[in-house]
JSON list of C-alpha atoms in Angstrom, two decimals:
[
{"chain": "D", "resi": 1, "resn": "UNK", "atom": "CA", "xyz": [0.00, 0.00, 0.00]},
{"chain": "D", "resi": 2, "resn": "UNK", "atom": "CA", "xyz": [1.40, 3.60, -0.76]},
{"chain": "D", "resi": 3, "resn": "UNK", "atom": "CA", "xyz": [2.04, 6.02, 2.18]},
{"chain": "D", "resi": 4, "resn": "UNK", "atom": "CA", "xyz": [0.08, 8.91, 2.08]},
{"chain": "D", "resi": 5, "resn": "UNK", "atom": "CA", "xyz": [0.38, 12.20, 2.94]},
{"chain": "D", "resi": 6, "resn": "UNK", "atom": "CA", "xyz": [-2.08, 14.44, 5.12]},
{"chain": "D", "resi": 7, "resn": "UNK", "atom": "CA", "xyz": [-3.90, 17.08, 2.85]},
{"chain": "D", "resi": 8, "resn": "UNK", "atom": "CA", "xyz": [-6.39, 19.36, 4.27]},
{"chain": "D", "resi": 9, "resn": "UNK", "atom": "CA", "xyz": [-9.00, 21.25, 1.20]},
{"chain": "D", "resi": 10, "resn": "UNK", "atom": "CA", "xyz": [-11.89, 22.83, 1.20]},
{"chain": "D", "resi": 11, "resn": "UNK", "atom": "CA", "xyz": [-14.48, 23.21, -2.07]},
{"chain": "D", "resi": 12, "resn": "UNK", "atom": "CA", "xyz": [-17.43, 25.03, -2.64]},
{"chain": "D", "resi": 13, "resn": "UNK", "atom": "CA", "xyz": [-21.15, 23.62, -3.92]},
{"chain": "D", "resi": 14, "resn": "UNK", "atom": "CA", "xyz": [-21.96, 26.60, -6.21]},
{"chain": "D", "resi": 15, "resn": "UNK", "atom": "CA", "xyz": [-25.47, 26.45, -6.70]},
{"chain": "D", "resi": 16, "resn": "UNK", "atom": "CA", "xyz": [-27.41, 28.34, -9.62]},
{"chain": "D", "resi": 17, "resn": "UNK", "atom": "CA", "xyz": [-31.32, 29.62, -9.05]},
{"chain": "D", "resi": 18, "resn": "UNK", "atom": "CA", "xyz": [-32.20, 26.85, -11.35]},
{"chain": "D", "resi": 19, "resn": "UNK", "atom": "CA", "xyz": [-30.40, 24.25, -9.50]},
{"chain": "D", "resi": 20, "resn": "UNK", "atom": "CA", "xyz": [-27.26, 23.69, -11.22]},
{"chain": "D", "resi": 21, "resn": "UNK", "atom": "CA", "xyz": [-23.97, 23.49, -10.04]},
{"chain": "D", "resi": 22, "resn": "UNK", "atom": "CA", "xyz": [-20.38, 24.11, -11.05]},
{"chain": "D", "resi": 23, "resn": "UNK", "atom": "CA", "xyz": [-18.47, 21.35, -11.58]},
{"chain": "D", "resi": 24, "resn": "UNK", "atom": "CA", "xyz": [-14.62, 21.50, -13.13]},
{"chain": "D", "resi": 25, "resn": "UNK", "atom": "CA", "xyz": [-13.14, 18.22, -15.07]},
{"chain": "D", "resi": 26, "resn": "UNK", "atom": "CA", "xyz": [-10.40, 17.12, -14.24]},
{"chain": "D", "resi": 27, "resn": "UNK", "atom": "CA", "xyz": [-7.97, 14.77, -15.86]},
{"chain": "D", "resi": 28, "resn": "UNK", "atom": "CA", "xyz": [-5.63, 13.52, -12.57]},
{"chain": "D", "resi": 29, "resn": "UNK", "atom": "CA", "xyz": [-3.17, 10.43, -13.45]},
{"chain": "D", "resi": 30, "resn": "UNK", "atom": "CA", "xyz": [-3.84, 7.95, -10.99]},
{"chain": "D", "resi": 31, "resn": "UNK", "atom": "CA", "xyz": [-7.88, 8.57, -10.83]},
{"chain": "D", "resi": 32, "resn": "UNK", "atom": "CA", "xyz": [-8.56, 9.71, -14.18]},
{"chain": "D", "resi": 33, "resn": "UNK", "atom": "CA", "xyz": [-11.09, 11.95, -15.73]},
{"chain": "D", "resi": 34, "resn": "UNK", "atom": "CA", "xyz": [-13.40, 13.36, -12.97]},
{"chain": "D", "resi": 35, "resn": "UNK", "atom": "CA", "xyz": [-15.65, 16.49, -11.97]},
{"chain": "D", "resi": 36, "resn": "UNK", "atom": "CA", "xyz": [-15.09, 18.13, -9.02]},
{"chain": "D", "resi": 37, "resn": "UNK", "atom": "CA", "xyz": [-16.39, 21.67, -7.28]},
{"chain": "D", "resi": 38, "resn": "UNK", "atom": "CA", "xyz": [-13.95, 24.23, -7.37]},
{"chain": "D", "resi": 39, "resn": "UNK", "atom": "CA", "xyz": [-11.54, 23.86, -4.39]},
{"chain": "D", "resi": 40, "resn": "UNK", "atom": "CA", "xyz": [-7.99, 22.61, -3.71]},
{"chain": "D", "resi": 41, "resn": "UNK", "atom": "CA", "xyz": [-5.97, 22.32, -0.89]},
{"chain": "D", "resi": 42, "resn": "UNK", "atom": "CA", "xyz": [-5.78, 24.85, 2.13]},
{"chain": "D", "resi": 43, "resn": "UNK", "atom": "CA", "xyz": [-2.49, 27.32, 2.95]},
{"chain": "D", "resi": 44, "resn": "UNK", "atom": "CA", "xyz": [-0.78, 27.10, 5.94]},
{"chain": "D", "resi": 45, "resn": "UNK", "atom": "CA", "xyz": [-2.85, 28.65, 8.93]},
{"chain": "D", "resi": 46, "resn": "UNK", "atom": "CA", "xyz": [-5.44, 28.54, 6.77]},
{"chain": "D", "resi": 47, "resn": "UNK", "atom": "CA", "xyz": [-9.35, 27.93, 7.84]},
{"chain": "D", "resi": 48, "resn": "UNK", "atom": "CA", "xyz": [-11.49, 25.72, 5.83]},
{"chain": "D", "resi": 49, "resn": "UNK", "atom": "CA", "xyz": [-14.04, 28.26, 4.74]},
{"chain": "D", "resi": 50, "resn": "UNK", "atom": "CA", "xyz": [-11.05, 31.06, 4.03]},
{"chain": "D", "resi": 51, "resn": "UNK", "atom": "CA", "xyz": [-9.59, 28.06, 1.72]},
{"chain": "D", "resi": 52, "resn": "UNK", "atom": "CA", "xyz": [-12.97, 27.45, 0.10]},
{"chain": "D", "resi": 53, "resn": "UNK", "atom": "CA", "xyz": [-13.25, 31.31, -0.83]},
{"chain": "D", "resi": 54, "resn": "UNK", "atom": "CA", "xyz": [-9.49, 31.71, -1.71]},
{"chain": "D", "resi": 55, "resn": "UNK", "atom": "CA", "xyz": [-10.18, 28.43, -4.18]},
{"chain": "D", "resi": 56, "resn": "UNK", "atom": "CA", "xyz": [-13.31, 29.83, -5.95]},
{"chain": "D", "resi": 57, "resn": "UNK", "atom": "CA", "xyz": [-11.74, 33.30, -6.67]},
{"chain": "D", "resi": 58, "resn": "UNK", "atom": "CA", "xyz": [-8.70, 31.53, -7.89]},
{"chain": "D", "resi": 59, "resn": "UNK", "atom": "CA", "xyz": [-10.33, 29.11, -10.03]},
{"chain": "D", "resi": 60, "resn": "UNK", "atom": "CA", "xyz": [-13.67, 30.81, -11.47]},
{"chain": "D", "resi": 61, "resn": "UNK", "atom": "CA", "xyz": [-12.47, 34.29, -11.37]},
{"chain": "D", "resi": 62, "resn": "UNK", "atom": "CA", "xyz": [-15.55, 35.30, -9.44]},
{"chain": "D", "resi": 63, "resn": "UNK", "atom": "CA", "xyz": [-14.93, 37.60, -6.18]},
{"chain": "D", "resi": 64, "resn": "UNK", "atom": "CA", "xyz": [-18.51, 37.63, -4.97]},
{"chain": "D", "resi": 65, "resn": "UNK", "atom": "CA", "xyz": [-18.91, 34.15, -4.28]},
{"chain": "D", "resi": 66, "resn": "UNK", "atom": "CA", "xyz": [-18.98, 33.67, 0.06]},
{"chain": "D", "resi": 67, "resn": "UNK", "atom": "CA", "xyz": [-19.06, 29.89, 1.15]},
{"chain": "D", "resi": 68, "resn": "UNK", "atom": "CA", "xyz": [-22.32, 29.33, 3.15]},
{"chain": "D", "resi": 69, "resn": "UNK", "atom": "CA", "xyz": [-23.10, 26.30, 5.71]},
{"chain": "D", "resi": 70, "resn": "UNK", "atom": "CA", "xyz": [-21.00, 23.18, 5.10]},
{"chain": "D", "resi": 71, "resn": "UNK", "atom": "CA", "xyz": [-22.91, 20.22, 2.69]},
{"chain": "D", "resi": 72, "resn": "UNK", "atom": "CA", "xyz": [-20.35, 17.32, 3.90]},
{"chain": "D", "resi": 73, "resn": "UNK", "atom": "CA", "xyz": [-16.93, 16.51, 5.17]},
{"chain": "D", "resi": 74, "resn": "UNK", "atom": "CA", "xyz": [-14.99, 13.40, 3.23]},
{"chain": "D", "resi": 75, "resn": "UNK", "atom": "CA", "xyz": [-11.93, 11.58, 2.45]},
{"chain": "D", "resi": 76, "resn": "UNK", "atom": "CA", "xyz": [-10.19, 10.24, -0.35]},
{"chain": "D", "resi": 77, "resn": "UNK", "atom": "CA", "xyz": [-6.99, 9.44, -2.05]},
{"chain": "D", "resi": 78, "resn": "UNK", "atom": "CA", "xyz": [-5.11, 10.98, -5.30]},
{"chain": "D", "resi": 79, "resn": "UNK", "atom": "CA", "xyz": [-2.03, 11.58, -6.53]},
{"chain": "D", "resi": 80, "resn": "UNK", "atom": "CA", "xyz": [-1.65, 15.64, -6.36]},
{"chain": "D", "resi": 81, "resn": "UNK", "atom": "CA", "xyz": [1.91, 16.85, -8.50]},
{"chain": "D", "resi": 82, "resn": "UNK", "atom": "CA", "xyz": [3.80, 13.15, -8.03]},
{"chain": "D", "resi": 83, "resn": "UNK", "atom": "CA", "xyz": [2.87, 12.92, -4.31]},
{"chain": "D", "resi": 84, "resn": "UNK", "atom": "CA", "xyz": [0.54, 10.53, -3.30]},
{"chain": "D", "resi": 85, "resn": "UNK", "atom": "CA", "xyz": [-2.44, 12.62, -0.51]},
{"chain": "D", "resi": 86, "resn": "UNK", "atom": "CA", "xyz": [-5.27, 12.00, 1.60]},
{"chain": "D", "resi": 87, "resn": "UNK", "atom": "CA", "xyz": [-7.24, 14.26, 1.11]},
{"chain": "D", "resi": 88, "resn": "UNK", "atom": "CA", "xyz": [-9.55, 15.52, 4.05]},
{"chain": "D", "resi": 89, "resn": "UNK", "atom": "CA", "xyz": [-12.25, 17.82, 2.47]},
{"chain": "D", "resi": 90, "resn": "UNK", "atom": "CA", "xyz": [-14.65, 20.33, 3.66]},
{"chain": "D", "resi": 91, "resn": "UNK", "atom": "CA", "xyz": [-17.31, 21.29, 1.24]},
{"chain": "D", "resi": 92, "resn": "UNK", "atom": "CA", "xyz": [-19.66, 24.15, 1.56]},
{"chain": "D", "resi": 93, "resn": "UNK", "atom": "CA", "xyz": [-22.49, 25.49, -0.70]},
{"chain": "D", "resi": 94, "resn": "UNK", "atom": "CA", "xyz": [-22.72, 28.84, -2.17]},
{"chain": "D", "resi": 95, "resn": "UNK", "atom": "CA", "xyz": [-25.27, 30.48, -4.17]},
{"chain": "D", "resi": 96, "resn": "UNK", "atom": "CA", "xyz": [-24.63, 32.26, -7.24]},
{"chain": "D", "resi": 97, "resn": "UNK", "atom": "CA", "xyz": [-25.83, 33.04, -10.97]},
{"chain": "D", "resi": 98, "resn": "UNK", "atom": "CA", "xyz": [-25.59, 30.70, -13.48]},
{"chain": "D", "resi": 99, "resn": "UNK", "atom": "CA", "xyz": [-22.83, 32.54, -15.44]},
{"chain": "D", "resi": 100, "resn": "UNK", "atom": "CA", "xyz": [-19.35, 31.56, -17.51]},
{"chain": "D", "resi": 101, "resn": "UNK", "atom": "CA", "xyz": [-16.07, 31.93, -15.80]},
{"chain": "D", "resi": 102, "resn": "UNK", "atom": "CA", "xyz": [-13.90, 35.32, -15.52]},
{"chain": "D", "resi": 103, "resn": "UNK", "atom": "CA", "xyz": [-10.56, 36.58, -16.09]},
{"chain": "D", "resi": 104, "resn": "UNK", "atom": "CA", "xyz": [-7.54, 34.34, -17.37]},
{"chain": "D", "resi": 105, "resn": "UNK", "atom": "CA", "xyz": [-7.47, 31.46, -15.74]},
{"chain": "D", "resi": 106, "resn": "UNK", "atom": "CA", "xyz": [-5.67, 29.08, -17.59]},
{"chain": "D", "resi": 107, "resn": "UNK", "atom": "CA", "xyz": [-2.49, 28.73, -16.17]},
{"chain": "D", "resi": 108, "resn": "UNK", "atom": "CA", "xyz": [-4.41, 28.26, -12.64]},
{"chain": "D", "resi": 109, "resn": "UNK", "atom": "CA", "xyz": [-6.43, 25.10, -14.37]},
{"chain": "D", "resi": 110, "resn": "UNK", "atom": "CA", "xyz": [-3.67, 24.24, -16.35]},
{"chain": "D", "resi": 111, "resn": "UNK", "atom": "CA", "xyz": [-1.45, 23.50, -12.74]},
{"chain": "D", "resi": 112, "resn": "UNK", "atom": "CA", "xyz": [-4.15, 21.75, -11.38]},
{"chain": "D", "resi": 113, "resn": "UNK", "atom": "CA", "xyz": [-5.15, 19.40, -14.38]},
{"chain": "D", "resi": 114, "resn": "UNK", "atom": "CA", "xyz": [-8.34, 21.65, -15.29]},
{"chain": "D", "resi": 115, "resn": "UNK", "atom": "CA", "xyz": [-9.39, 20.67, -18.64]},
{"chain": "D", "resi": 116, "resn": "UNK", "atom": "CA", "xyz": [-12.76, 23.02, -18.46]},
{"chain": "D", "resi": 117, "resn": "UNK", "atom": "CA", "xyz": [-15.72, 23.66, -16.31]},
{"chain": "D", "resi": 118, "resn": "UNK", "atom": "CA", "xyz": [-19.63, 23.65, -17.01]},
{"chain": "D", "resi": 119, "resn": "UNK", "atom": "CA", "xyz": [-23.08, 23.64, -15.00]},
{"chain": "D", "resi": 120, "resn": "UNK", "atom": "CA", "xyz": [-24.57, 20.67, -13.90]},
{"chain": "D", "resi": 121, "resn": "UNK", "atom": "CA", "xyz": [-28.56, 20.37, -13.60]},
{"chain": "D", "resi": 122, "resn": "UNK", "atom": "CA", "xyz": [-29.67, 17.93, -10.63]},
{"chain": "D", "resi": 123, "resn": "UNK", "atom": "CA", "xyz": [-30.89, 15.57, -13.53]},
{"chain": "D", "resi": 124, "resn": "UNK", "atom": "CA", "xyz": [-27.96, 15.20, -15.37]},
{"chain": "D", "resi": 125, "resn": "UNK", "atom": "CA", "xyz": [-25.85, 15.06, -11.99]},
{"chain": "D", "resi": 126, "resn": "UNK", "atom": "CA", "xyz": [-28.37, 11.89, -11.58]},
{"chain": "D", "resi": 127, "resn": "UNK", "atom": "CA", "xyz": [-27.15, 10.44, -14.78]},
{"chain": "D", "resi": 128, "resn": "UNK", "atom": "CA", "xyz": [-23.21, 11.11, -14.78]},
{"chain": "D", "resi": 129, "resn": "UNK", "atom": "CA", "xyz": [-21.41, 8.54, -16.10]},
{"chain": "D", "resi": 130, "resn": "UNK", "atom": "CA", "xyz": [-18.16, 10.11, -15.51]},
{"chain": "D", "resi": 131, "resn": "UNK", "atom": "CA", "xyz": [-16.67, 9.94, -11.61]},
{"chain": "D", "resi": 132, "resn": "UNK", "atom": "CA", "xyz": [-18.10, 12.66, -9.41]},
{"chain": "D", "resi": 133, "resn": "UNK", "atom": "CA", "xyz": [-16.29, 14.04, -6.06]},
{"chain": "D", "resi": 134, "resn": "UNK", "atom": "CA", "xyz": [-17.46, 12.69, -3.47]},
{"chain": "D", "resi": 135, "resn": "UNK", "atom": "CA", "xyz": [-19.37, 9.84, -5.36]},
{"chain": "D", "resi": 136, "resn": "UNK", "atom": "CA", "xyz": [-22.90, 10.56, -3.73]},
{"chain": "D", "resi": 137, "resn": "UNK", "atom": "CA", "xyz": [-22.78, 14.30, -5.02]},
{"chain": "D", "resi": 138, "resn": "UNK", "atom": "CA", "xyz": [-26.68, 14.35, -6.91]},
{"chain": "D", "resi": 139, "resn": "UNK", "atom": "CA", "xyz": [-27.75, 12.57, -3.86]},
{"chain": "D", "resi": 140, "resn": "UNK", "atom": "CA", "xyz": [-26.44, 15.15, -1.23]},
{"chain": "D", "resi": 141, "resn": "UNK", "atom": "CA", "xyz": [-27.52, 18.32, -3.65]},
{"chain": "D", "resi": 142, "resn": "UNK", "atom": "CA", "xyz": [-30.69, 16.68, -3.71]},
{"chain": "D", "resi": 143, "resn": "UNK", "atom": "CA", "xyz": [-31.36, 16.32, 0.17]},
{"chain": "D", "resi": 144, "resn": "UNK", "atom": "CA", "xyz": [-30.07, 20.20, 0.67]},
{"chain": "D", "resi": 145, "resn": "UNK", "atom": "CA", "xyz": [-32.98, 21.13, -2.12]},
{"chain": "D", "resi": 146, "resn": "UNK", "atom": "CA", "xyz": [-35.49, 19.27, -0.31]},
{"chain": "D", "resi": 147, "resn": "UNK", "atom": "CA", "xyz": [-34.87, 19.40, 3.50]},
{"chain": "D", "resi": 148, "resn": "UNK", "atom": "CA", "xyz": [-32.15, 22.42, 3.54]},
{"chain": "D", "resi": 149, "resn": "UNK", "atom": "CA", "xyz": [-28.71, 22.02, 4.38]},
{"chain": "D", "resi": 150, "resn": "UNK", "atom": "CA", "xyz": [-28.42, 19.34, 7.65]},
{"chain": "D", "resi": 151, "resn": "UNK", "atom": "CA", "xyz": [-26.90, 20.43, 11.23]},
{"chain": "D", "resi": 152, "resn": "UNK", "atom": "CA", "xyz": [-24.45, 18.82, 11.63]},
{"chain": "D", "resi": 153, "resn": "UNK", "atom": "CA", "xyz": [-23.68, 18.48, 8.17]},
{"chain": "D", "resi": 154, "resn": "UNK", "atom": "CA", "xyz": [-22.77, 14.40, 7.17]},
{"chain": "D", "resi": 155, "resn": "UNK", "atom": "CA", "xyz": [-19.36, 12.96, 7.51]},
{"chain": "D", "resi": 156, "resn": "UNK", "atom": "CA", "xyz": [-18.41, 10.43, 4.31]},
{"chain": "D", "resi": 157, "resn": "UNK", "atom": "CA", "xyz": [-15.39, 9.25, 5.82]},
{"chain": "D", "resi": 158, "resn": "UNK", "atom": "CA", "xyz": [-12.86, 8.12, 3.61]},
{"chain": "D", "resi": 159, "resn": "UNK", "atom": "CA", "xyz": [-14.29, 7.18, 0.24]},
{"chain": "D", "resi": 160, "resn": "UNK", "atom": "CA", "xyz": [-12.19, 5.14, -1.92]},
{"chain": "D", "resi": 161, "resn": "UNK", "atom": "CA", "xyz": [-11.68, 5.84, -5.30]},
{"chain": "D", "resi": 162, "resn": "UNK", "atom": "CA", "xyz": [-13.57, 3.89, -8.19]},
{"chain": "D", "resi": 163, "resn": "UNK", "atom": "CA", "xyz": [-11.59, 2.38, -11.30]},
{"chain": "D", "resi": 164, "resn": "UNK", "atom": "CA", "xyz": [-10.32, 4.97, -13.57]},
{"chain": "D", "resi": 165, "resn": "UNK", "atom": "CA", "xyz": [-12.68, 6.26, -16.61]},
{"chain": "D", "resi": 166, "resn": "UNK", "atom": "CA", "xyz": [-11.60, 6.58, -20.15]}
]
């Protein structure tokens, strides 16, 4: 088994009026193609929820975007710039318009294995045949449209990853 190392993130749920949500592919060597909300991992000293805005501005280009009550914790494994992590993530919800990205961000997606970024409506979340993070993502968006976002907000645990997509 391959020693991992400790990585705290945080990543942000941002949810359009008509339901949608952000999601950004990514193409990571030892998981494959998968979408993801923006996020990444948190700076030294570094809160969860100041990570989660830091990562949105950095990766959307939007400044206006101000994490809200926390969806779910999780963990799971990757392989982030040759080092093999554990990644311990906090993800919050935000609400926003449904709009495109701004500002240049393509050496900031290029770094982190970005290959592009579109909105998601809860049905075709339900349909995804490509690997979502975490795994039970259209099930959790749907239980914070129907009951509101849950106190205390679930724990995954660690989540192993599924086989690699094409």
């Amino acid at each position: 088994m391959t020693a991992r190392t400790p990585r705290a993130a945080a990543r942000v749920a941002v949810l359009a009026p008509d339901g949608s949500v952000l999601l950004l592919r990514y193409d990571n060597p030892e998981v494959g193609i998968h979408w993801a909300m923006p996020g990444g991992g948190l700076d030294p000293g570094e809160s969860p929820r100041d990570g989660a805005r830091r990562e949105v501005r950095e990766e959307t280009g939007w400044t206006d975007v101000e994490p809200g009550p926390l969806l779910c914790t999780w963990e799971h494994d990757f392989t982030r710039v040759t080092v093999p992590v554990r990644q311990h993530e906090h993800i919050y919800v935000a609400y926003a318009p449904h709009r495109p990205l701004t500002g240049d961000l393509a050496a900031a997606h290029s770094a982190d294995g970005i290959l592009h970024a579109r909105w998601w409506t809860p049905a075709e979340l339900a349909a995804a045949e490509e690997a979502l993070w975490p795994p039970n993502l259209a099930e959790l968006l749907a239980g914070l449209r129907a009951h509101g976002p849950q106190d205390p907000a679930p724990d995954l645990g660690y989540v192993p990853n599924a086989a690699p997509s094409d």
